[in-house]
CSV table of C-alpha atoms and ligand atoms in Angstrom, one decimal:
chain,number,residue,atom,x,y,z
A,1,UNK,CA,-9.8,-16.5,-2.6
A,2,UNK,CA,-8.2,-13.6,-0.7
A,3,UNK,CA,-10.0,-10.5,-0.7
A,4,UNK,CA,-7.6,-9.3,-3.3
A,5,UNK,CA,-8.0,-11.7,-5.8
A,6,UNK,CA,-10.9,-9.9,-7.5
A,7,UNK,CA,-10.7,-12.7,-10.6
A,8,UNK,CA,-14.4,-11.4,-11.1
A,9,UNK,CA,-13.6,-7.8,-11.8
A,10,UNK,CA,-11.9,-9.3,-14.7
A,11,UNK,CA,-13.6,-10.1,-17.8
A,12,UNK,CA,-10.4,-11.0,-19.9
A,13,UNK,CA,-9.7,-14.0,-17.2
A,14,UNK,CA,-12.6,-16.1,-18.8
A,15,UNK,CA,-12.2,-18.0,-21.5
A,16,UNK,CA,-15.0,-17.5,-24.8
A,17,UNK,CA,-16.4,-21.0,-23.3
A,18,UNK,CA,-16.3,-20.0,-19.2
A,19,UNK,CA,-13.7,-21.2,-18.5
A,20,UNK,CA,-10.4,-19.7,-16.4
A,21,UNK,CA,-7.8,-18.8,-17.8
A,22,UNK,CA,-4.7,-18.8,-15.7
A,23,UNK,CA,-2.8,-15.9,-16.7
A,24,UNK,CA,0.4,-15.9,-15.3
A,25,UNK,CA,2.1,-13.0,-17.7
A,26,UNK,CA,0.9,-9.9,-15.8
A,27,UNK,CA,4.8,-8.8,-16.0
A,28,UNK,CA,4.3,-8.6,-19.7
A,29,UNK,CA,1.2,-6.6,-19.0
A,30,UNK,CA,-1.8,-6.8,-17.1
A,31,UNK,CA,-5.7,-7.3,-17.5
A,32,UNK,CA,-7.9,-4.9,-17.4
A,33,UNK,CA,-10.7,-4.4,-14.9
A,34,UNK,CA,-14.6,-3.6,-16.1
A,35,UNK,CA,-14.0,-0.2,-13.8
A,36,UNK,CA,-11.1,0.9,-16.5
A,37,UNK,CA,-12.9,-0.7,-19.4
A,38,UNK,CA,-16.0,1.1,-18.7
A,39,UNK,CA,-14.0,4.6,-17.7
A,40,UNK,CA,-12.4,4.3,-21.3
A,41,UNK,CA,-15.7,3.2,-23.1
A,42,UNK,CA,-17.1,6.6,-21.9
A,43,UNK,CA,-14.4,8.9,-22.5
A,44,UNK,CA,-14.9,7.0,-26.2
A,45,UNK,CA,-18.5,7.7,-26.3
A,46,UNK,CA,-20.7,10.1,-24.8
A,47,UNK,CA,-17.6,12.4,-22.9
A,48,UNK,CA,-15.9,12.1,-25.6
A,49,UNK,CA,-14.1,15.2,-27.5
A,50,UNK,CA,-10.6,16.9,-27.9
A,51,UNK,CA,-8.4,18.8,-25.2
A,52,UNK,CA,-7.1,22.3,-24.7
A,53,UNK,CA,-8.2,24.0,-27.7
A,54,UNK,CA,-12.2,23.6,-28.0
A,55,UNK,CA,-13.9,26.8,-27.3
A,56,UNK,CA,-17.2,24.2,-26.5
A,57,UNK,CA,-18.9,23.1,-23.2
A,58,UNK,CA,-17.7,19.0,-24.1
A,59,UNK,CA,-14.1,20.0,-24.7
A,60,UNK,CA,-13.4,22.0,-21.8
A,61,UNK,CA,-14.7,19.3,-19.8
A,62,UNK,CA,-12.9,16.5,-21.6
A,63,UNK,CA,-9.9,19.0,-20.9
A,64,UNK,CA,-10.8,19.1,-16.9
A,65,UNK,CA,-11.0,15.2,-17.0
A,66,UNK,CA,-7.4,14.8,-18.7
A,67,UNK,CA,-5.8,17.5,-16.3
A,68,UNK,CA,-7.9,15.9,-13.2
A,69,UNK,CA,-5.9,12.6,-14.7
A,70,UNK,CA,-2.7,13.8,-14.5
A,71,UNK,CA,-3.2,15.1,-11.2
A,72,UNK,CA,-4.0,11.7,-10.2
A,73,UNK,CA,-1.5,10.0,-11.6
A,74,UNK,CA,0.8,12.2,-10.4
A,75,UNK,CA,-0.8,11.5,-7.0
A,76,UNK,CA,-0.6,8.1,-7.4
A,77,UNK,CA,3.4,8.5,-6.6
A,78,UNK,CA,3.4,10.7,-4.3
A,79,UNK,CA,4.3,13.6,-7.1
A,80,UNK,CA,3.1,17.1,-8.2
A,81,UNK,CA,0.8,17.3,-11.6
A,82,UNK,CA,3.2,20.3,-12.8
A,83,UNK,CA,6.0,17.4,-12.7
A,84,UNK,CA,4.2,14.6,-14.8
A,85,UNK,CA,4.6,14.2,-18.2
A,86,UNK,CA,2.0,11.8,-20.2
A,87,UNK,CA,4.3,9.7,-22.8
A,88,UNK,CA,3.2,6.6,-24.7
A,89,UNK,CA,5.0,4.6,-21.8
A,90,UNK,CA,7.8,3.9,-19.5
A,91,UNK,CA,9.9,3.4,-22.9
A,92,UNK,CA,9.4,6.7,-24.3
A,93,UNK,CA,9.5,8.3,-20.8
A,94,UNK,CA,13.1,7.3,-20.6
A,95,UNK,CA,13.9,8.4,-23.8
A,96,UNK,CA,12.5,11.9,-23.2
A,97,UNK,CA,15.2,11.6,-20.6
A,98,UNK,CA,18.1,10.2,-22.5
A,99,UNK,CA,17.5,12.4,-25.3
A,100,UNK,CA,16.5,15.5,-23.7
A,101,UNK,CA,19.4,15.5,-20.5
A,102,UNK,CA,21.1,18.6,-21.0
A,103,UNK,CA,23.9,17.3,-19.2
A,104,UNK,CA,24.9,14.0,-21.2
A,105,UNK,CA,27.8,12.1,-19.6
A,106,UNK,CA,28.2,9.0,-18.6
A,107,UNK,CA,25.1,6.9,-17.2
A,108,UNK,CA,25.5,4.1,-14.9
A,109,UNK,CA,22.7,1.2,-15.2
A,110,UNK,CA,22.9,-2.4,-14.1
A,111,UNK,CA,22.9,-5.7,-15.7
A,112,UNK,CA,19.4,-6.7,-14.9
A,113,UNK,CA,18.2,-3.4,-17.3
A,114,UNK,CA,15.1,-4.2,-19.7
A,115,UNK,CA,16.3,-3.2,-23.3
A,116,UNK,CA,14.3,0.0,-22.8
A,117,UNK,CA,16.6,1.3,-20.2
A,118,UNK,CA,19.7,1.0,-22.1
A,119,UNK,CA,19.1,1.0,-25.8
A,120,UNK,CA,17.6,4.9,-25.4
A,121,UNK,CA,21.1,5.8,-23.7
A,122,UNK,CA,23.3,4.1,-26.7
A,123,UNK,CA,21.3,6.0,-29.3
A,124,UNK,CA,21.1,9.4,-27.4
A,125,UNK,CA,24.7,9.0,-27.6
A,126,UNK,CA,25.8,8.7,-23.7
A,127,UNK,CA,28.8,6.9,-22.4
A,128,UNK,CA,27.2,3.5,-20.9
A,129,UNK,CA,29.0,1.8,-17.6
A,130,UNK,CA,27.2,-1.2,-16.0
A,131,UNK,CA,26.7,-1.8,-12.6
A,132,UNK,CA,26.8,-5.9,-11.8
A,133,UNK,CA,24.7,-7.8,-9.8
A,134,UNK,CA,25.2,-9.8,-6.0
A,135,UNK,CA,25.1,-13.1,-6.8
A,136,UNK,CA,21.4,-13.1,-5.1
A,137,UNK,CA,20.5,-11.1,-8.3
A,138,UNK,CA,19.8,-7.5,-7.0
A,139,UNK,CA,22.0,-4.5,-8.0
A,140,UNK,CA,25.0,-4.4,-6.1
A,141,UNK,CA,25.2,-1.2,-5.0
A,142,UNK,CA,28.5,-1.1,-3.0
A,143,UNK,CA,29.9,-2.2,-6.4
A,144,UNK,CA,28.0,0.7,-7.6
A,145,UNK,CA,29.2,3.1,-4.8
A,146,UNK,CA,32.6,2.1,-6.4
A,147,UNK,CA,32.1,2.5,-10.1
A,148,UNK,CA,30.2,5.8,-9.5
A,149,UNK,CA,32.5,9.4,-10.6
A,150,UNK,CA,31.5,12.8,-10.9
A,151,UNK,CA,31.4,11.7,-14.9
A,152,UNK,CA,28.6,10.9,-14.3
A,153,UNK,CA,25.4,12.9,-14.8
A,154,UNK,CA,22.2,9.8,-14.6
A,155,UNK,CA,22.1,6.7,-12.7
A,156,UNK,CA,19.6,4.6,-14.3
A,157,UNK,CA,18.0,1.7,-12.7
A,158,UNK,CA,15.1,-0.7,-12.6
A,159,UNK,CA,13.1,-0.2,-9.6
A,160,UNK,CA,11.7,-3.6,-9.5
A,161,UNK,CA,13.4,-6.1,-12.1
A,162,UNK,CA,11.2,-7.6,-14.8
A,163,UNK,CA,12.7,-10.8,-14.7
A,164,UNK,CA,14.1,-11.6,-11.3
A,165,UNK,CA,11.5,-9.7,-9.5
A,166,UNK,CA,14.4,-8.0,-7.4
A,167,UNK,CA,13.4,-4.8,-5.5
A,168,UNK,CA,16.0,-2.3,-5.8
A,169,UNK,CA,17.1,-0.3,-2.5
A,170,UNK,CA,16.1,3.2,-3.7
A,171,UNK,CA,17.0,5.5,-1.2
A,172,UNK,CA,20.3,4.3,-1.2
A,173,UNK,CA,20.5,4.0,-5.0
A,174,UNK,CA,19.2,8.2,-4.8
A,175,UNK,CA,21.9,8.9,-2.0
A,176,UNK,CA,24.9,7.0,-4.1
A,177,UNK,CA,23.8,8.8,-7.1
A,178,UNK,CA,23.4,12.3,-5.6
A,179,UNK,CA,26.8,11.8,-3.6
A,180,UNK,CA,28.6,12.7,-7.4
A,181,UNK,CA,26.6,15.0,-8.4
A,182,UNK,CA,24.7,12.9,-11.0
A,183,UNK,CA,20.3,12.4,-10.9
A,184,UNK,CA,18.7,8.8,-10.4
A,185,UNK,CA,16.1,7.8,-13.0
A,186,UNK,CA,14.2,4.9,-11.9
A,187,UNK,CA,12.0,2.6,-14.4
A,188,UNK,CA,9.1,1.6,-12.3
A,189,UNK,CA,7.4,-0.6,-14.5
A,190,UNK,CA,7.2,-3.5,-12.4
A,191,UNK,CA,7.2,-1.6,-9.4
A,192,UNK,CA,4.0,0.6,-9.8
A,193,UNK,CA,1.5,-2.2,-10.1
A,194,UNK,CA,2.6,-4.0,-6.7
A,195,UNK,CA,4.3,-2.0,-3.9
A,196,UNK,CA,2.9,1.8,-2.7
A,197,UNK,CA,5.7,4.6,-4.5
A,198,UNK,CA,5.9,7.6,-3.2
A,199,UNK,CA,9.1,9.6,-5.0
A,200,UNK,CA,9.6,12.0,-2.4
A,201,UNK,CA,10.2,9.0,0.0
A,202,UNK,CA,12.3,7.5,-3.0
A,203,UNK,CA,14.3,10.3,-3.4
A,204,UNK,CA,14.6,10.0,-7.0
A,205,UNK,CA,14.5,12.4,-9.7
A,206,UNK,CA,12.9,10.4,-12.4
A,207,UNK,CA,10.3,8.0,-12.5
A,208,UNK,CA,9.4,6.6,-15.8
A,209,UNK,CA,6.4,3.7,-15.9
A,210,UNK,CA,3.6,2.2,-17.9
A,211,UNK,CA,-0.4,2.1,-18.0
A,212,UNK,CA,-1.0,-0.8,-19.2
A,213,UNK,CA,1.4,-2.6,-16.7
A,214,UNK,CA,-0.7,-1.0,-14.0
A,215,UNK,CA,-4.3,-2.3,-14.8
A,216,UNK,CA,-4.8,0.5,-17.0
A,217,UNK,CA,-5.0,0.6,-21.0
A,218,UNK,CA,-2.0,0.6,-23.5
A,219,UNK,CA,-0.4,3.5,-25.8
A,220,UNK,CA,0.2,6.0,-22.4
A,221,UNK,CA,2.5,6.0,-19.2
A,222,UNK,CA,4.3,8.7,-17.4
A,223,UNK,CA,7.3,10.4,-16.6
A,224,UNK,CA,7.3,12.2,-13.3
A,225,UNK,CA,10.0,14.5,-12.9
A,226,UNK,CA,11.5,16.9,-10.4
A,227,UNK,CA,10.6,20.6,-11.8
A,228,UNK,CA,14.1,22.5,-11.8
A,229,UNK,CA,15.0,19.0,-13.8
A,230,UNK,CA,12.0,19.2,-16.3
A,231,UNK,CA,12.3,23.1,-16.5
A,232,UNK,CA,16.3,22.7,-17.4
A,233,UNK,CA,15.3,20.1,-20.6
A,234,UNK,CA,14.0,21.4,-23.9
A,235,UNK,CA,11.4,19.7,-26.1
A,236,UNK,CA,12.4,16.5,-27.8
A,237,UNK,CA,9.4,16.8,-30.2
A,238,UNK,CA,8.1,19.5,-31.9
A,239,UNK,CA,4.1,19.9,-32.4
A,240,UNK,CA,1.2,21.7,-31.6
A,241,UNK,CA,0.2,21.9,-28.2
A,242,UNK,CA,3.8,22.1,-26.9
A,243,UNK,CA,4.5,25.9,-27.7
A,244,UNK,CA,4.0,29.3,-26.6
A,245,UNK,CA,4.5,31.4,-29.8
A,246,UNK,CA,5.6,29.6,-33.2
A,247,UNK,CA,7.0,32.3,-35.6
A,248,UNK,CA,9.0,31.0,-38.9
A,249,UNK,CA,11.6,33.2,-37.5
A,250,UNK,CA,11.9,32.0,-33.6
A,251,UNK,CA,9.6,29.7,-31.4
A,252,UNK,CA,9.2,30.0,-27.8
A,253,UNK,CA,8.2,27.0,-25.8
A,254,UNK,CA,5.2,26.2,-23.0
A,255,UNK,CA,6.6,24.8,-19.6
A,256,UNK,CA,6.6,21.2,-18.7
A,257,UNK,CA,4.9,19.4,-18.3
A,258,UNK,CA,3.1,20.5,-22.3
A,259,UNK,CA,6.7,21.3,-23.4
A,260,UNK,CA,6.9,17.6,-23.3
A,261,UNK,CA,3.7,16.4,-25.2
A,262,UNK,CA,3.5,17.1,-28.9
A,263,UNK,CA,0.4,16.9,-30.7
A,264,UNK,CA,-3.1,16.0,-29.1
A,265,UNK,CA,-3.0,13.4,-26.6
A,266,UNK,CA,-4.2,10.1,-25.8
A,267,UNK,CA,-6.9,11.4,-24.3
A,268,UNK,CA,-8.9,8.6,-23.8
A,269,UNK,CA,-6.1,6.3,-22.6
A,270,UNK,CA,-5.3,9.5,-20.1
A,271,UNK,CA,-9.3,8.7,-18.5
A,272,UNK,CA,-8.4,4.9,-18.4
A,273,UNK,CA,-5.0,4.9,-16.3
A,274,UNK,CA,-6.7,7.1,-13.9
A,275,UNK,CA,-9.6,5.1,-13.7
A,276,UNK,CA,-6.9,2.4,-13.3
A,277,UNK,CA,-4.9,4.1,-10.1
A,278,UNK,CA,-8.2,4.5,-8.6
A,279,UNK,CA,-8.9,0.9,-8.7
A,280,UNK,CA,-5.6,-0.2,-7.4
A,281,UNK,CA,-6.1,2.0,-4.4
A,282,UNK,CA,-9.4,0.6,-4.0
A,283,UNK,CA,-7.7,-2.7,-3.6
A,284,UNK,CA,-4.8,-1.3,-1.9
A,285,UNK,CA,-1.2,-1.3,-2.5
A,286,UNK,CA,-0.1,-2.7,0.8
A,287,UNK,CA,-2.6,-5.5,0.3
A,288,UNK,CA,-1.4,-6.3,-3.2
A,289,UNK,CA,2.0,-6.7,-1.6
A,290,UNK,CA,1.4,-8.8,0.9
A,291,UNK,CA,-0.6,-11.2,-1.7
A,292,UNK,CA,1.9,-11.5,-4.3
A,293,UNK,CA,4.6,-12.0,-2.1
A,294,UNK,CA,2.5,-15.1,-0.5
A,295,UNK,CA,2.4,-16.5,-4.0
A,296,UNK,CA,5.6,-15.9,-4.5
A,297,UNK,CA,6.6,-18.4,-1.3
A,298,UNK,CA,3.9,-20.9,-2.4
A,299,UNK,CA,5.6,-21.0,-6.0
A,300,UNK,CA,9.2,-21.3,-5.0
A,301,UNK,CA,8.0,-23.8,-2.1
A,302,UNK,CA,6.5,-25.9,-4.6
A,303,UNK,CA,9.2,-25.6,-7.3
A,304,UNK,CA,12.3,-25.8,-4.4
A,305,UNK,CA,12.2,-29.6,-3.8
A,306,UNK,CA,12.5,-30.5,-8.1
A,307,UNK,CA,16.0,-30.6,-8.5
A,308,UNK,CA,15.4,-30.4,-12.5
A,309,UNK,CA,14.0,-26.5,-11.6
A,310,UNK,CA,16.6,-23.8,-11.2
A,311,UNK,CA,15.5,-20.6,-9.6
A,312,UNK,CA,16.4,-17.1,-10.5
A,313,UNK,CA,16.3,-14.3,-8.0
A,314,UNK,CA,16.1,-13.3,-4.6
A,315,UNK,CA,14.0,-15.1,-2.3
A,316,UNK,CA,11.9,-12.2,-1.7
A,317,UNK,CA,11.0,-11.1,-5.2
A,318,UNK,CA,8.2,-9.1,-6.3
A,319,UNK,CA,5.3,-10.6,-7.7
A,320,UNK,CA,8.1,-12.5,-10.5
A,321,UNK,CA,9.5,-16.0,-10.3
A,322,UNK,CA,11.8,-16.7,-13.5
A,323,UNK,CA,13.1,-20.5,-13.5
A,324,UNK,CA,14.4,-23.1,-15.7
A,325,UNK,CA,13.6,-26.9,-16.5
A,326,UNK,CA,16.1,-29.1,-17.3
A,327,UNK,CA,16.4,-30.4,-20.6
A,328,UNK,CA,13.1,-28.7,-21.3
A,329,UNK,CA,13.4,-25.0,-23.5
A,330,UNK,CA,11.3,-22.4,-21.9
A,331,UNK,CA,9.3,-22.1,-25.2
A,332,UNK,CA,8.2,-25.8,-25.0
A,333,UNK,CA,7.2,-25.8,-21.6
A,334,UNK,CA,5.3,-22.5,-22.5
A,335,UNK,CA,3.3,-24.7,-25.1
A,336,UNK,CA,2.8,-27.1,-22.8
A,337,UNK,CA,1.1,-24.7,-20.4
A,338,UNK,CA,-0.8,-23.0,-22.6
A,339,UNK,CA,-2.2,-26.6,-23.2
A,340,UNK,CA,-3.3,-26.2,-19.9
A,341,UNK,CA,-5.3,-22.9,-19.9
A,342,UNK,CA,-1.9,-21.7,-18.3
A,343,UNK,CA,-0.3,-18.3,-19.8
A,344,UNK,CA,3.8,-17.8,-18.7
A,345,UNK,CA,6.0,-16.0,-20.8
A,346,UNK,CA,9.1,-17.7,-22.1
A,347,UNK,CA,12.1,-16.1,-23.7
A,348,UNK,CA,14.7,-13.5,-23.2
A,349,UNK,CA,12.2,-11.0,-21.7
A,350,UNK,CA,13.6,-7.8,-23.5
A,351,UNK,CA,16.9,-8.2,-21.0
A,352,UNK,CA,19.4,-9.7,-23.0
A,353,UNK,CA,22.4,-8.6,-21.2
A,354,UNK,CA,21.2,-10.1,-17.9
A,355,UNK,CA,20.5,-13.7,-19.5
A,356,UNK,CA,24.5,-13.6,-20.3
A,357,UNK,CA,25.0,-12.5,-17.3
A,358,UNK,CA,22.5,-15.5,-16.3
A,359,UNK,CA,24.8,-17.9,-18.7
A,360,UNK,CA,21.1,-18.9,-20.1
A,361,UNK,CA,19.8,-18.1,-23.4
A,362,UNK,CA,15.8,-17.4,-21.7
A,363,UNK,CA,13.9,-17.9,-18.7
A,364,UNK,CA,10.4,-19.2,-18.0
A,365,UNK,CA,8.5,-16.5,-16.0
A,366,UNK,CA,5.4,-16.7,-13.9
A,367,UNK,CA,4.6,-13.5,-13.0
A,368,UNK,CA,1.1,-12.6,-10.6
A,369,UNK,CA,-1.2,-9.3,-10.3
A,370,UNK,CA,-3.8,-9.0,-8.1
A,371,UNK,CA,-6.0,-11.2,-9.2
A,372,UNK,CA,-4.0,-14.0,-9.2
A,373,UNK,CA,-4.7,-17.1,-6.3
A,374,UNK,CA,-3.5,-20.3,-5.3
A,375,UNK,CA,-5.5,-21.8,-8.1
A,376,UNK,CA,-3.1,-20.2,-10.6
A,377,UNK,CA,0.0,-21.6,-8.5
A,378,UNK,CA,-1.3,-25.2,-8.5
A,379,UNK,CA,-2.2,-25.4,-12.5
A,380,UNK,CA,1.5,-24.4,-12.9
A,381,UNK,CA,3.0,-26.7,-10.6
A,382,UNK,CA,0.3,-28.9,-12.9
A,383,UNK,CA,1.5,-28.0,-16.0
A,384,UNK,CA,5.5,-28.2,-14.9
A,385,UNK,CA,4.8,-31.7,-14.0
A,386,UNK,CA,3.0,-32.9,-16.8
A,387,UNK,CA,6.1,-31.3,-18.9
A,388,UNK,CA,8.6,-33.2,-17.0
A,389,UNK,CA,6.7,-36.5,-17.2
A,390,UNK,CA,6.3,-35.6,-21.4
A,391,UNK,CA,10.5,-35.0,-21.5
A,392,UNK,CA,11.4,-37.6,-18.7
B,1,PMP,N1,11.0,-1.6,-18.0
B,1,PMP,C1,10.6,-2.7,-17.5
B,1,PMP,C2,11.2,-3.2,-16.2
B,1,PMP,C3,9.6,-3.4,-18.1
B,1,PMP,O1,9.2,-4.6,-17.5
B,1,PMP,C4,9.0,-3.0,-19.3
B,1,PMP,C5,8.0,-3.8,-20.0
B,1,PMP,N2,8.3,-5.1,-20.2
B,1,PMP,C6,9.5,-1.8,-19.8
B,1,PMP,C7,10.5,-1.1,-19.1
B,1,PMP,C8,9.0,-1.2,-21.1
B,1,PMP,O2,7.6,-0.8,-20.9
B,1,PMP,P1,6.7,-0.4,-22.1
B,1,PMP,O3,6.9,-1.4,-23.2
B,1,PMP,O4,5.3,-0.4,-21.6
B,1,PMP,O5,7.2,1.0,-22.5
C-alpha cells in the first residue's frame, strides 16, 4: 500500500463480515473517513446548537465553528470566506448562478456537461450553445474560441469530467471566456477531491462543487465566487437569515455570502466538510494526484491488450476510467462485479448528451479516491474476466 491508500481510515471499506469491499464508485461519491465521521458526530452531540441568532455561550461558539468552516473551505481553493456561499451542493451552487445572473444571455457549456450543468441553464431560461469535444474527449477549446460572441455572458464547464475523467485547461478556458466579455463558471466536482485548486491561479469566476464528493458528508457544497460578481446578484431564496430589514412594505438584503443562504444551515454538515478539507491536506493533494493517476495507467494497461474493451477518454484522466465490454451491458457486468465485493457504477452517469455524443447508451466506470490500491485494480481486472468467460 502507498502511503496514501489510508483503506484503514475508512470504516465503510469493510464489509459487516471483515471483509474489503472494493469500492470503485468514489466518482459517484466518496467514503468517509472516522476524522469527518467523528467531527460531525460532535457537532451532533455535545457542540451541538444553532447559528447566528443564540444569545448563549454554545451558539455563539457553534456560530465561530461554522464561520471558521467557511473560512476553510474557502481556503481550501485558494478563495476568500466573504466569496463562499454554502449551498446543498455543486447542483444548487450552479443554480444559484443560473438563476441569480443578472446578465442572462447566452451560456456556452460542452458536450461532456453532467445534467446539473445544463438542466439549471434551460430552466433559468438562458440561450444554450454547446461546445464539442476533440476526438481525445476533452473540451475543444479552439472550437470554443470559435463559437464564443460577445452574446455571451457565462461559459460553463466541467473542470474535471465525471465520466471521461478529462481535465479541462482552465486558464485558457478563463482567458477565452473573458476575451468576450462573458464569466467562466467551473463545476469542480470531480476536480476538488483529486488535484490542488486554487481559483486565483484558475482564473475563474465561479466555482461550484460538492462535500460529499470530497470525503466530507452529504446535503452541503459550495459556491465560491468573485465579490463584485456575488455583490451584483440578488437572493434567489427568500428566508430568515438572508436579510437586513424585512418590512411588509420593502426588504433590504444582507451581503453575500448570507444573501445567498436562506433559512438555518446545515450546520453540522458545515463542521464535517471542513473536517473533510483538513484531512485531504493531511494526505496531500499532490500526493493524491500522483496516486490516482498511477491507477489510472495500471487499469488502462491492464484493460489495453482485450480487444472486447473500448476505452473512453484521454490517456491521462483523472482518477476516472469509463469503458465498454463487448456484447456485455454495463448493468450486467456491474452485477457481476458486485458478485465480487467489486462496486463500479454502470449507466448513463447523469450526462446523457455526451453518451450520444459517445454513440453508446452507458458506460462502465471505475472511478478511484485515495484510498484506493492496486488491490482494487486487480479484483476488477478479476471481475471483467470472469464476465467475459460468463458471455464468451
Ligand atoms: N457535476 C459533476 C461533474 C458531477 O460529477 C456531479 C455529481 N455526480 C455533479 C455535478 C452534481 O453534484 P451533486 O449531486 O453533489 O450536486
Amino acid at each position: 500500500m502507498t502511503p496514501v491508500s489510508r483503506k484503514v481510515d475508512f470504516p465503510g471499506l469493510i464489509n459487516p463480515d471483515g471483509s474489503a469491499w472494493h469500492y470503485l464508485d468514489t466518482a459517484a461519491t466518496a467514503q468517509k473517513p472516522q476524522a469527518v465521521i467523528d467531527a460531525t458526530g460532535r457537532a451532533l452531540g455535545e457542540d451541538y446548537a444553532t447559528v447566528h441568532r443564540g444569545v448563549y455561550t454554545r451558539s455563539a461558539q457553534m456560530t465561530l465553528g461554522y464561520e471558521a468552516a467557511r473560512r476553510r473551505v474557502a481556503g481550501f481553493i485558494g478563495g476568500r470566506e466573504d466569496e463562499l456561499v454554502f449551498t446543498r451542493g455543486a447542483t444548487e451552487a450552479i443554480n444559484l448562478v443560473a438563476y441569480s445572473y443578472p446578465d442572462k444571455g447566452r451560456v456556452l457549456l460542452s458536450q461532456l456537461e453532467h445534467h446539473s450543468n445544463i438542466v439549471p441553464w434551460q430552466l433559468a431560461g438562458w440561450q444554450v450553445d454547446v461546445c464539442p469535444l476533440t476526438a481525445g474527449g476533452r473540451i475543444d477549446l479552439d472550437a470554443a474560441e470559435a463559437m464564443l460572441t460577445p452574446e455571451h455572458t457565462i461559459v460553463a464547464f466541467a473542470h474535471v469530467s465525471n465520466v471521461l475523467g478529462s481535465v479541462l485547461d482552465a486558464r485558457r478556458a478563463a482567458e477565452l471566456a473573458h476575451s468576450v466579455g462573458a464569466r467562466l463558471l467551473l463545476d469542480g466536482c470531480q476536480a476538488v477531491p483529486r488535484m490542488p485548486v486554487d481559483v486565483a491561479a484558475l482564473g475563474c469566476d465561479f466555482y461550484a462543487f460538492s462535500a460529499h464528493k470530497l470525503y466530507g458528508p452529504t446535503g452541503i457544497g459550495a459556491l465560491w465566487g468573485r465579490a463584485e460578481q456575488l455583490d451584483a446578484m440578488p437572493p434567489w431564496q427568500g428566508g430568515g437569515s438572508m436579510i437586513d430589514r424585512v418590512t411588509f412594505e420593502r426588504t433590504t438584503y444582507a451581503p453575500p455570502p448570507q444573501r445567498f443562504e436562506a433559512g438555518t444551515p446545515a450546520i453540522v454538515e458545515a463542521i464535517g466538510f471542513a473536517a473533510a478539507c483538513d484531512y485531504v491536506e493531511m494526505i496531500g493533494l499532490d500526493a493524491i494526484e500522483r496516486h490516482e493517476a498511477s491507477l489510472v495507467r495500471s487499469l488502462r494497461d491492464a484493460l489495453r491488450p482485450m480487444n472486447d474493451v473500448s476505452l473512453f477518454g484521454p490517456e491521462d484522466s483523472a482518477g476516472i476510467v469509463s469503458f465498454a465490454l463487448q456484447g456485455v451491458h454495463p448493468h450486467d457486468l456491474g452485477t457481476i462485479l458486485d458478485e465480487e465485493n467489486v462496486a463500479i457504477r454502470a449507466g448513463h452517469h447523469c450526462a446523457q448528451p455526451l453518451m450520444d455524443t459517445l454513440g453508446v447508451p452507458a458506460t462502465a466506470r471505475a472511478s478511484f479516491g485515495l484510498y484506493s490500491d492496486q488491490s482494487d485494480v486487480d479484483a476488477l481486472i478479476r471481475g471483467i474476466e470472469r464476465a467475459r468467460r460468463i458471455f464468451a
